[in-house]
Amino acid sequence: MSKFYLNIFLLAFVTTFSMYAQPGFTGQEMRGIVGSISKRIAEDSLNVGLRISRLDLTFNSAIDLHTKGNVRDENGEKLYSKMSYLGLSFEELMDDINFLIHAEQNGLDGIKGVKYILRRGLMNFYLGNYENALDDYMKALVQVEKDPTLKDSKESVYKHLAIYYYNLAKHESVAVEQNLEQSLEYVEKLSTIELNYKATEMSKQYMDRYETWKEELLTTFHYDERLEAYYKVLLKEQYRFFTYRYKYYLKYYNKDTDTDSDRYQSNRFFKYTLNYANKLAILYIKQNRLSEAEYIVNQCLKYFPQTKSGYILDGYSVNPFYYTLSSVYRTDSRFDEELDALINAFSMAGGRIQFDLIELENYLNEKLVDHPKEPRLYLLLANCKVNYSISNHLEYREDEILNLLTKAEKLGYKKAQLYYLRATIYLHSKDSQYKKGLIAIEKALKLDSANPSLQLLKYYIVRRLPSLTKQHNQFLTMFNNYDQPEIINNPDISDFINKITEN
């Protein structure tokens, strides 16, 4: 085999190996490969392919973009163990990087770009040489801004700089505010539609991969106007992509071949749009713009996919909206409406709650001091405890939950939500109390007979009864033949979007 083909084979082997290698139990094999490459480099030190192979295998397993800087061991010595266990010294690693930077800058073997100078910057950051790291990143920045052919590398440079400043602030506590501001500057360069255009086109969904990061930084500095403008952009773009997908769905809709997945995708994009509207409402609450926040959330609830009878079946997706509505009422001192909104947030959510249950439970306990005879507080506390346990895979105390529900009932609360929760507790009881569960769900159905979620819970309970009556069998037969309620999906909300996003 010729030297050229041997190098190609080795490079392909190393690339494949590094993709699947798992540090911790393949160290010996990796050391063997690194050792083999190092021997070949000693014989042919100018071989670019071998240098790339060794660096890719060692660097990728040692350092990533989010590695903390100035890593040291318990004795305060700088830590190189992640490299040394591969049988490669720090000097050899840095020599590879500098060699490839030279190749990069001189176009050797077709290498061009800023990949390796960025790696040296990462290495310097890892070692705590922050000024050297920044110097490398700035050199890379100058190159990509000067050379039009390196346009595709801009995103990588901006990302390195954004993370550099963010890590200095968050992990090293160095000039926190100043560095977070610098991080935000580069995040905003990253979160442009142009840089994410390919990802957006592939998914037909507006994508800003840096959304969470940018949102955190704008919130940290209370840049409310900029955050509001950002949410409005996300909201408009998401709705634009939803309409694109929905028109495609309607164009090719066939009732005989249409699948749940097709409908789900359309609904999912529509709900994403509403989620951005909800974020805007939460921001308005913080700004005390309560009437605007209340309008947005109520409109979202009106537009949410629901049955013809007005039931929203997706309790998981809708509960944050009711929680936001409760926050409007709490801020506006409308206690009755706040409690009703919280109860709706919990209704039929099945333990999949998207807000802080510990914080809410503490708040409810505080309110009980002033309102010891308010039955809804006991129902809400029961919901908090059950949902927290389910969300965290913990066991809840059945007696505690049932006692809270009994208190609420004795104080006059006799609505379907209470009996639904009681029936749920009996259904999952260790003592298999299905008959008690059936009594509870029947009470709920007398109050809300058309509710499909209540019907479903009754079905689960009846199936588990030790013996079935003729009436039970009739119910199971009816339920099994029952068509899923038709959902009214995806109304035209363009006027609503335009209204809440206008300047």
Coordinates of C-alpha atoms in Angstrom, one line a residue:
M1 CA 0.0 0.0 0.0
S2 CA 1.4 3.4 -1.0
K3 CA 2.2 6.0 1.6
F4 CA -0.6 8.3 0.3
Y5 CA -3.3 5.6 0.6
L6 CA -2.0 4.5 4.0
N7 CA -2.4 8.0 5.3
I8 CA -5.9 8.2 3.8
F9 CA -6.8 4.9 5.4
L10 CA -5.4 6.0 8.8
L11 CA -7.3 9.3 8.7
A12 CA -10.6 7.6 7.9
F13 CA -10.0 5.0 10.6
V14 CA -9.2 7.6 13.2
T15 CA -12.2 9.8 12.2
T16 CA -14.6 6.8 12.5
F17 CA -13.0 5.7 15.8
S18 CA -13.3 9.1 17.3
M19 CA -17.0 9.3 16.4
Y20 CA -17.7 6.2 18.5
A21 CA -15.0 6.2 21.1
Q22 CA -16.3 6.5 24.6
P23 CA -13.7 8.0 27.0
G24 CA -13.4 6.0 30.2
F25 CA -13.4 2.5 28.8
T26 CA -11.6 2.9 25.5
G27 CA -8.5 4.7 26.9
Q28 CA -6.1 1.9 26.1
E29 CA -7.2 1.6 22.5
M30 CA -7.1 5.4 22.1
R31 CA -3.6 5.5 23.5
G32 CA -2.5 2.9 21.1
I33 CA -3.9 4.8 18.1
V34 CA -2.4 8.1 19.3
G35 CA 1.0 6.4 19.9
S36 CA 0.9 4.9 16.4
I37 CA 0.1 8.3 14.8
S38 CA 2.9 10.0 16.9
K39 CA 5.5 7.5 15.6
R40 CA 4.5 8.3 12.1
I41 CA 4.6 12.1 12.8
A42 CA 8.2 11.6 14.2
E43 CA 9.1 10.1 10.8
D44 CA 7.1 12.7 8.7
S45 CA 6.6 15.8 10.8
L46 CA 5.2 17.9 7.9
N47 CA 2.4 15.5 7.2
V48 CA -0.8 17.6 7.6
G49 CA -3.2 14.7 7.5
L50 CA -1.4 12.9 10.4
R51 CA -1.4 16.1 12.5
I52 CA -5.1 16.6 11.8
S53 CA -5.8 13.0 12.8
R54 CA -3.9 13.2 16.1
L55 CA -5.4 16.6 17.0
D56 CA -9.0 15.6 16.2
L57 CA -8.7 12.4 18.3
T58 CA -7.2 14.1 21.3
F59 CA -8.6 17.6 21.3
N60 CA -12.2 16.5 20.8
S61 CA -12.1 14.1 23.7
A62 CA -10.5 16.6 26.0
I63 CA -12.1 20.0 25.4
D64 CA -15.3 21.3 24.1
L65 CA -16.6 24.8 23.7
H66 CA -18.3 24.9 27.1
T67 CA -15.2 23.7 29.1
K68 CA -14.5 25.9 32.1
G69 CA -11.3 27.8 32.1
N70 CA -8.2 27.6 34.4
V71 CA -8.9 23.9 35.3
R72 CA -6.7 22.8 38.2
D73 CA -6.3 19.7 40.4
E74 CA -6.7 19.5 44.2
N75 CA -3.1 20.8 44.6
G76 CA -3.8 23.9 42.5
E77 CA -1.7 22.6 39.6
K78 CA -3.1 23.1 36.1
L79 CA -4.8 19.9 35.0
Y80 CA -3.7 18.2 31.8
S81 CA -5.0 14.7 32.7
K82 CA -7.6 14.6 29.9
M83 CA -4.7 14.9 27.4
S84 CA -2.0 13.0 29.3
Y85 CA -4.1 9.8 29.6
L86 CA -4.0 9.6 25.8
G87 CA -0.2 9.6 26.0
L88 CA 0.1 13.0 24.5
S89 CA 1.9 15.9 26.2
F90 CA 0.5 19.5 26.3
E91 CA 3.4 20.6 24.2
E92 CA 2.7 18.1 21.5
L93 CA -0.9 19.1 21.4
M94 CA 0.0 22.8 21.1
D95 CA 2.6 22.0 18.5
D96 CA -0.1 20.3 16.4
I97 CA -2.4 23.3 16.7
N98 CA 0.4 25.8 15.8
F99 CA 1.5 23.6 12.9
L100 CA -2.1 23.5 11.5
I101 CA -2.5 27.3 12.1
H102 CA 0.5 27.8 9.9
A103 CA -1.0 25.4 7.3
E104 CA -4.3 27.3 7.6
Q105 CA -2.7 30.7 7.0
N106 CA -0.6 29.5 4.1
G107 CA -3.2 27.3 2.5
L108 CA -1.1 24.1 2.8
D109 CA -2.9 21.0 1.5
G110 CA -6.0 23.1 0.8
I111 CA -6.5 24.0 4.5
K112 CA -8.1 27.4 4.8
G113 CA -10.1 29.1 7.5
V114 CA -9.9 29.8 11.3
K115 CA -10.7 26.3 12.8
Y116 CA -7.3 25.8 14.4
I117 CA -6.7 29.3 15.7
L118 CA -10.1 28.9 17.4
R119 CA -8.9 25.7 18.9
R120 CA -5.8 27.4 20.2
G121 CA -8.1 30.0 21.8
L122 CA -10.1 27.2 23.4
M123 CA -6.9 25.6 24.7
N124 CA -5.7 28.9 26.1
F125 CA -9.0 29.4 27.8
Y126 CA -8.9 25.9 29.3
L127 CA -5.5 26.7 30.7
G128 CA -6.6 30.0 32.2
N129 CA -4.6 32.1 29.7
Y130 CA -7.6 34.3 29.1
E131 CA -5.8 37.2 27.3
N132 CA -4.1 34.8 24.9
A133 CA -7.5 33.1 24.2
L134 CA -9.1 36.5 23.4
D135 CA -6.2 37.4 21.2
D136 CA -6.7 34.2 19.2
Y137 CA -10.4 34.8 18.9
M138 CA -9.9 38.4 17.8
K139 CA -7.4 37.3 15.1
A140 CA -10.0 34.9 13.9
L141 CA -12.6 37.6 13.9
V142 CA -10.4 39.9 11.8
Q143 CA -9.8 37.1 9.3
V144 CA -13.5 36.2 8.8
E145 CA -14.5 39.8 8.5
K146 CA -11.8 40.6 6.0
D147 CA -12.0 37.5 3.8
P148 CA -15.4 37.1 2.0
T149 CA -14.6 33.4 1.4
L150 CA -14.6 32.8 5.2
K151 CA -18.2 34.0 5.5
D152 CA -19.4 30.6 6.7
S153 CA -16.9 30.7 9.6
K154 CA -18.4 33.9 11.1
E155 CA -21.0 32.0 13.1
S156 CA -18.3 29.8 14.7
V157 CA -16.2 32.8 15.6
Y158 CA -19.1 34.7 17.1
K159 CA -20.1 31.7 19.1
H160 CA -16.6 31.2 20.5
L161 CA -16.5 34.9 21.6
A162 CA -20.0 34.8 23.1
I163 CA -19.2 31.7 25.1
Y164 CA -15.8 33.2 26.1
Y165 CA -17.4 36.2 27.7
Y166 CA -20.3 34.3 29.1
N167 CA -17.9 31.7 30.8
L168 CA -15.7 34.5 32.2
A169 CA -18.8 36.0 33.9
K170 CA -20.6 32.9 35.0
H171 CA -17.8 30.5 36.0
E172 CA -14.9 32.9 36.7
S173 CA -16.9 35.8 38.1
V174 CA -14.6 38.2 36.1
A175 CA -16.2 41.6 35.5
V176 CA -19.6 39.9 35.4
E177 CA -21.7 42.7 34.0
Q178 CA -19.2 43.9 31.4
N179 CA -18.6 40.4 30.2
L180 CA -22.3 39.4 30.0
E181 CA -22.8 42.6 27.9
Q182 CA -20.0 41.5 25.6
S183 CA -21.5 38.0 25.4
L184 CA -24.9 39.5 24.5
E185 CA -23.3 41.6 21.7
Y186 CA -22.1 38.4 20.0
V187 CA -25.2 36.4 20.7
E188 CA -27.2 39.1 18.9
K189 CA -24.8 38.7 15.9
L190 CA -25.6 35.0 16.1
S191 CA -29.4 35.2 16.4
T192 CA -30.1 36.7 13.0
I193 CA -32.3 35.0 10.5
E194 CA -29.5 35.1 7.9
L195 CA -27.1 32.9 9.9
N196 CA -29.9 30.4 10.7
Y197 CA -31.4 30.4 7.3
K198 CA -30.4 26.8 6.4
A199 CA -31.8 25.4 9.6
T200 CA -35.0 27.4 9.1
E201 CA -35.5 26.2 5.5
M202 CA -34.9 22.6 6.4
S203 CA -37.5 22.5 9.2
K204 CA -39.9 25.0 7.7
Q205 CA -40.0 26.4 11.2
Y206 CA -38.4 29.6 12.4
M207 CA -35.3 28.6 14.4
D208 CA -33.1 30.7 16.5
R209 CA -30.7 28.3 18.1
Y210 CA -29.5 31.0 20.5
E211 CA -33.0 32.0 21.7
T212 CA -32.7 30.7 25.3
W213 CA -29.2 32.3 25.7
K214 CA -30.3 35.6 24.2
E215 CA -33.5 35.6 26.3
E216 CA -31.5 35.0 29.5
L217 CA -29.1 37.9 28.8
L218 CA -31.8 40.4 27.8
T219 CA -33.7 39.4 31.0
T220 CA -30.6 39.7 33.2
F221 CA -30.0 43.3 32.1
H222 CA -33.8 44.2 32.1
Y223 CA -33.6 45.2 28.5
D224 CA -37.4 45.0 28.3
E225 CA -37.8 46.9 25.1
R226 CA -35.3 44.8 23.3
L227 CA -36.8 41.6 24.7
E228 CA -40.3 42.7 23.6
A229 CA -39.1 43.4 20.1
Y230 CA -37.3 40.0 20.0
Y231 CA -40.5 38.2 21.1
K232 CA -42.5 40.0 18.5
V233 CA -40.0 38.9 15.8
L234 CA -40.1 35.3 17.0
L235 CA -43.9 35.4 17.1
K236 CA -44.4 36.8 13.6
E237 CA -41.8 34.4 12.1
Q238 CA -43.2 31.4 13.8
Y239 CA -46.7 32.2 12.6
R240 CA -45.4 32.7 9.1
F241 CA -43.8 29.3 9.1
F242 CA -47.0 27.7 10.6
T243 CA -49.1 29.1 7.8
Y244 CA -46.7 27.7 5.3
R245 CA -46.9 24.3 6.8
Y246 CA -50.6 24.4 7.3
K247 CA -51.3 25.4 3.7
Y248 CA -49.1 22.5 2.6
Y249 CA -51.1 20.2 4.9
L250 CA -54.5 21.4 3.5
K251 CA -53.3 21.2 -0.1
Y252 CA -52.4 17.5 0.2
Y253 CA -55.0 16.5 2.9
N254 CA -56.7 13.2 2.2
K255 CA -59.1 11.9 4.8
D256 CA -58.3 8.3 3.8
T257 CA -54.5 8.7 4.1
D258 CA -54.2 11.5 6.6
T259 CA -52.4 10.5 9.8
D260 CA -52.3 11.7 13.4
S261 CA -48.7 12.7 12.7
D262 CA -49.8 15.1 10.0
R263 CA -52.3 16.8 12.2
Y264 CA -49.9 16.8 15.1
Q265 CA -47.3 18.6 13.2
S266 CA -49.7 21.4 12.2
N267 CA -51.0 21.7 15.7
R268 CA -47.5 21.8 17.1
F269 CA -46.4 24.7 14.9
F270 CA -49.6 26.6 15.8
K271 CA -49.0 26.0 19.6
Y272 CA -45.4 27.3 19.2
T273 CA -46.9 30.5 17.9
L274 CA -49.2 30.8 20.9
N275 CA -46.3 30.0 23.2
Y276 CA -44.4 33.1 22.0
A277 CA -47.5 35.2 22.6
N278 CA -47.6 33.8 26.2
K279 CA -44.0 34.9 26.7
L280 CA -44.9 38.4 25.6
A281 CA -47.8 38.4 28.1
I282 CA -45.4 37.3 30.9
L283 CA -43.1 40.2 30.0
Y284 CA -46.1 42.6 30.1
I285 CA -47.0 41.4 33.6
K286 CA -43.5 42.3 34.8
Q287 CA -44.0 45.7 33.3
N288 CA -47.4 46.0 35.0
R289 CA -49.1 46.2 31.6
L290 CA -51.9 43.9 32.9
S291 CA -54.7 44.7 30.5
E292 CA -52.4 43.8 27.5
A293 CA -51.2 40.6 29.2
E294 CA -54.8 39.6 30.0
Y295 CA -56.0 40.2 26.5
I296 CA -53.2 38.2 25.0
V297 CA -53.7 35.1 27.2
N298 CA -57.5 35.1 26.9
Q299 CA -57.1 35.3 23.1
C300 CA -54.6 32.4 23.1
L301 CA -57.0 30.3 25.2
K302 CA -59.8 31.1 22.8
Y303 CA -57.6 30.0 19.8
F304 CA -56.2 26.9 21.5
P305 CA -57.2 23.6 19.7
Q306 CA -60.4 22.4 21.3
T307 CA -63.5 20.3 20.8
K308 CA -66.7 21.7 19.4
S309 CA -68.0 21.7 23.0
G310 CA -65.1 24.0 24.0
Y311 CA -62.9 21.4 25.8
I312 CA -59.1 21.7 25.5
L313 CA -57.7 18.2 25.6
D314 CA -54.0 19.1 25.6
G315 CA -53.7 19.9 29.3
Y316 CA -49.9 19.9 29.2
S317 CA -49.6 22.6 26.6
V318 CA -52.3 24.8 27.9
N319 CA -51.5 24.9 31.6
P320 CA -48.8 27.6 31.3
F321 CA -51.4 29.9 29.8
Y322 CA -53.7 29.5 32.7
Y323 CA -50.8 30.0 35.0
T324 CA -49.9 33.3 33.2
L325 CA -53.5 34.4 33.6
S326 CA -53.4 33.6 37.3
S327 CA -50.3 35.8 37.5
V328 CA -52.2 38.7 35.9
Y329 CA -55.0 38.3 38.5
R330 CA -52.4 38.0 41.4
T331 CA -50.6 41.1 40.3
D332 CA -54.0 42.9 40.0
S333 CA -55.2 41.6 43.4
R334 CA -58.1 39.7 41.9
F335 CA -58.0 36.7 44.3
D336 CA -61.1 34.8 43.2
E337 CA -60.2 34.9 39.6
E338 CA -56.6 34.0 40.4
L339 CA -57.7 30.8 42.2
D340 CA -60.0 29.8 39.4
A341 CA -57.3 30.3 36.8
L342 CA -54.9 28.1 38.9
I343 CA -57.5 25.4 39.2
N344 CA -57.8 25.4 35.4
A345 CA -54.0 25.2 35.1
F346 CA -54.1 21.9 37.0
S347 CA -57.3 20.5 35.4
M348 CA -56.5 17.2 33.6
A349 CA -52.8 18.1 33.3
G350 CA -51.8 14.5 34.4
G351 CA -48.8 15.5 36.4
R352 CA -47.1 17.3 33.5
I353 CA -47.0 20.9 34.9
Q354 CA -44.8 23.5 33.4
F355 CA -44.4 25.9 36.4
D356 CA -42.7 25.9 39.8
L357 CA -44.8 23.8 42.1
I358 CA -42.7 24.3 45.2
E359 CA -43.0 28.1 44.9
L360 CA -46.7 27.8 44.3
E361 CA -47.2 25.5 47.3
N362 CA -45.4 28.0 49.6
Y363 CA -47.6 30.8 48.2
L364 CA -50.8 28.8 48.8
N365 CA -49.7 28.1 52.4
E366 CA -49.2 31.8 53.0
K367 CA -52.6 32.5 51.6
L368 CA -54.2 29.9 53.9
V369 CA -53.1 31.9 56.9
D370 CA -55.4 34.8 55.7
H371 CA -58.1 32.6 54.1
P372 CA -58.3 29.4 56.2
K373 CA -61.9 28.7 55.0
E374 CA -61.2 29.1 51.3
P375 CA -61.8 25.6 49.8
R376 CA -60.0 26.2 46.6
L377 CA -56.7 26.6 48.5
Y378 CA -57.0 23.1 49.8
L379 CA -57.8 21.7 46.3
L380 CA -54.8 23.6 44.9
L381 CA -52.5 22.3 47.6
A382 CA -53.6 18.8 46.9
N383 CA -52.9 19.3 43.2
C384 CA -49.5 20.8 43.9
K385 CA -48.5 17.8 46.0
V386 CA -49.7 15.2 43.6
N387 CA -48.3 16.8 40.5
Y388 CA -44.9 17.5 42.1
S389 CA -44.7 13.8 43.1
I390 CA -45.6 12.6 39.7
S391 CA -43.2 15.0 37.9
N392 CA -40.3 13.9 40.1
H393 CA -41.2 10.1 40.2
L394 CA -42.0 10.2 43.9
E395 CA -44.7 8.6 45.9
Y396 CA -47.3 11.0 47.4
R397 CA -49.2 10.4 50.7
E398 CA -52.7 9.3 49.7
D399 CA -54.1 10.1 53.1
E400 CA -52.7 13.7 53.0
I401 CA -54.2 14.3 49.5
L402 CA -57.6 12.8 50.4
N403 CA -57.7 14.9 53.6
L404 CA -57.1 18.1 51.7
L405 CA -59.8 17.2 49.2
T406 CA -62.3 16.4 52.1
K407 CA -61.5 19.8 53.7
A408 CA -62.2 21.5 50.4
E409 CA -65.5 19.6 49.9
K410 CA -66.7 20.3 53.5
L411 CA -66.0 24.0 53.0
G412 CA -68.3 23.9 50.0
Y413 CA -66.3 23.1 46.9
K414 CA -68.2 20.5 45.0
K415 CA -67.1 20.8 41.4
A416 CA -65.8 18.3 38.9
Q417 CA -62.1 19.1 39.4
L418 CA -62.2 17.9 43.0
Y419 CA -63.9 14.6 42.2
Y420 CA -61.6 14.1 39.2
L421 CA -58.5 14.4 41.4
R422 CA -60.1 12.1 44.0
A423 CA -60.9 9.5 41.4
T424 CA -57.4 9.7 40.1
I425 CA -56.0 9.0 43.6
Y426 CA -58.2 6.0 44.1
L427 CA -57.4 4.7 40.6
H428 CA -53.6 4.6 41.4
S429 CA -54.1 3.6 45.1
K430 CA -51.9 0.8 46.4
D431 CA -55.1 -0.7 47.8
S432 CA -56.8 -0.8 44.4
Q433 CA -59.8 1.3 45.5
Y434 CA -61.5 1.2 42.1
K435 CA -65.0 1.2 43.4
K436 CA -64.4 4.4 45.4
G437 CA -62.8 5.8 42.2
L438 CA -65.9 5.0 40.2
I439 CA -68.1 6.8 42.8
A440 CA -65.9 9.9 42.6
I441 CA -65.8 10.0 38.8
E442 CA -69.5 9.5 38.5
K443 CA -70.0 12.6 40.7
A444 CA -67.6 14.5 38.4
L445 CA -69.6 13.4 35.3
K446 CA -72.9 14.5 36.8
L447 CA -71.4 18.0 37.0
D448 CA -69.7 17.9 33.6
S449 CA -71.0 15.0 31.5
A450 CA -69.6 16.1 28.2
N451 CA -66.0 16.3 29.3
P452 CA -64.0 13.8 27.3
S453 CA -61.2 13.7 30.0
L454 CA -63.7 12.6 32.6
Q455 CA -65.1 9.9 30.3
L456 CA -61.5 8.6 29.7
L457 CA -60.8 8.4 33.4
K458 CA -64.0 6.5 34.0
Y459 CA -63.0 4.1 31.2
Y460 CA -59.6 3.4 33.0
I461 CA -61.4 2.8 36.3
V462 CA -64.1 0.5 34.9
R463 CA -61.6 -1.7 33.1
R464 CA -59.9 -2.4 36.5
L465 CA -63.0 -3.4 38.4
P466 CA -62.8 -7.0 39.6
S467 CA -66.3 -7.8 38.3
L468 CA -68.4 -6.0 35.7
T469 CA -72.1 -5.4 35.6
K470 CA -74.1 -5.3 32.4
Q471 CA -74.1 -1.5 32.6
H472 CA -70.3 -1.5 32.9
N473 CA -69.9 -3.7 29.8
Q474 CA -72.2 -1.4 27.9
F475 CA -70.1 1.6 28.9
L476 CA -66.9 -0.1 27.8
T477 CA -68.5 -1.1 24.5
M478 CA -69.7 2.4 23.9
F479 CA -66.4 3.9 24.8
N480 CA -64.4 1.5 22.5
N481 CA -66.7 2.5 19.6
Y482 CA -66.6 6.2 20.5
D483 CA -65.1 8.4 17.9
Q484 CA -62.5 10.9 19.2
P485 CA -64.0 14.3 19.5
E486 CA -63.4 16.5 16.5
I487 CA -60.9 19.2 17.3
I488 CA -61.3 22.7 16.0
N489 CA -57.8 23.4 14.9
N490 CA -55.7 26.3 13.8
P491 CA -58.1 29.3 13.2
D492 CA -56.8 32.3 11.3
I493 CA -55.2 34.5 13.9
S494 CA -53.4 36.8 11.6
D495 CA -55.3 39.9 12.8
F496 CA -54.4 38.9 16.4
I497 CA -50.7 38.5 15.5
N498 CA -50.7 41.9 13.7
K499 CA -52.4 43.6 16.6
I500 CA -50.0 42.4 19.3
T501 CA -46.8 42.8 17.3
E502 CA -47.5 46.3 15.9
N503 CA -45.1 48.9 17.2

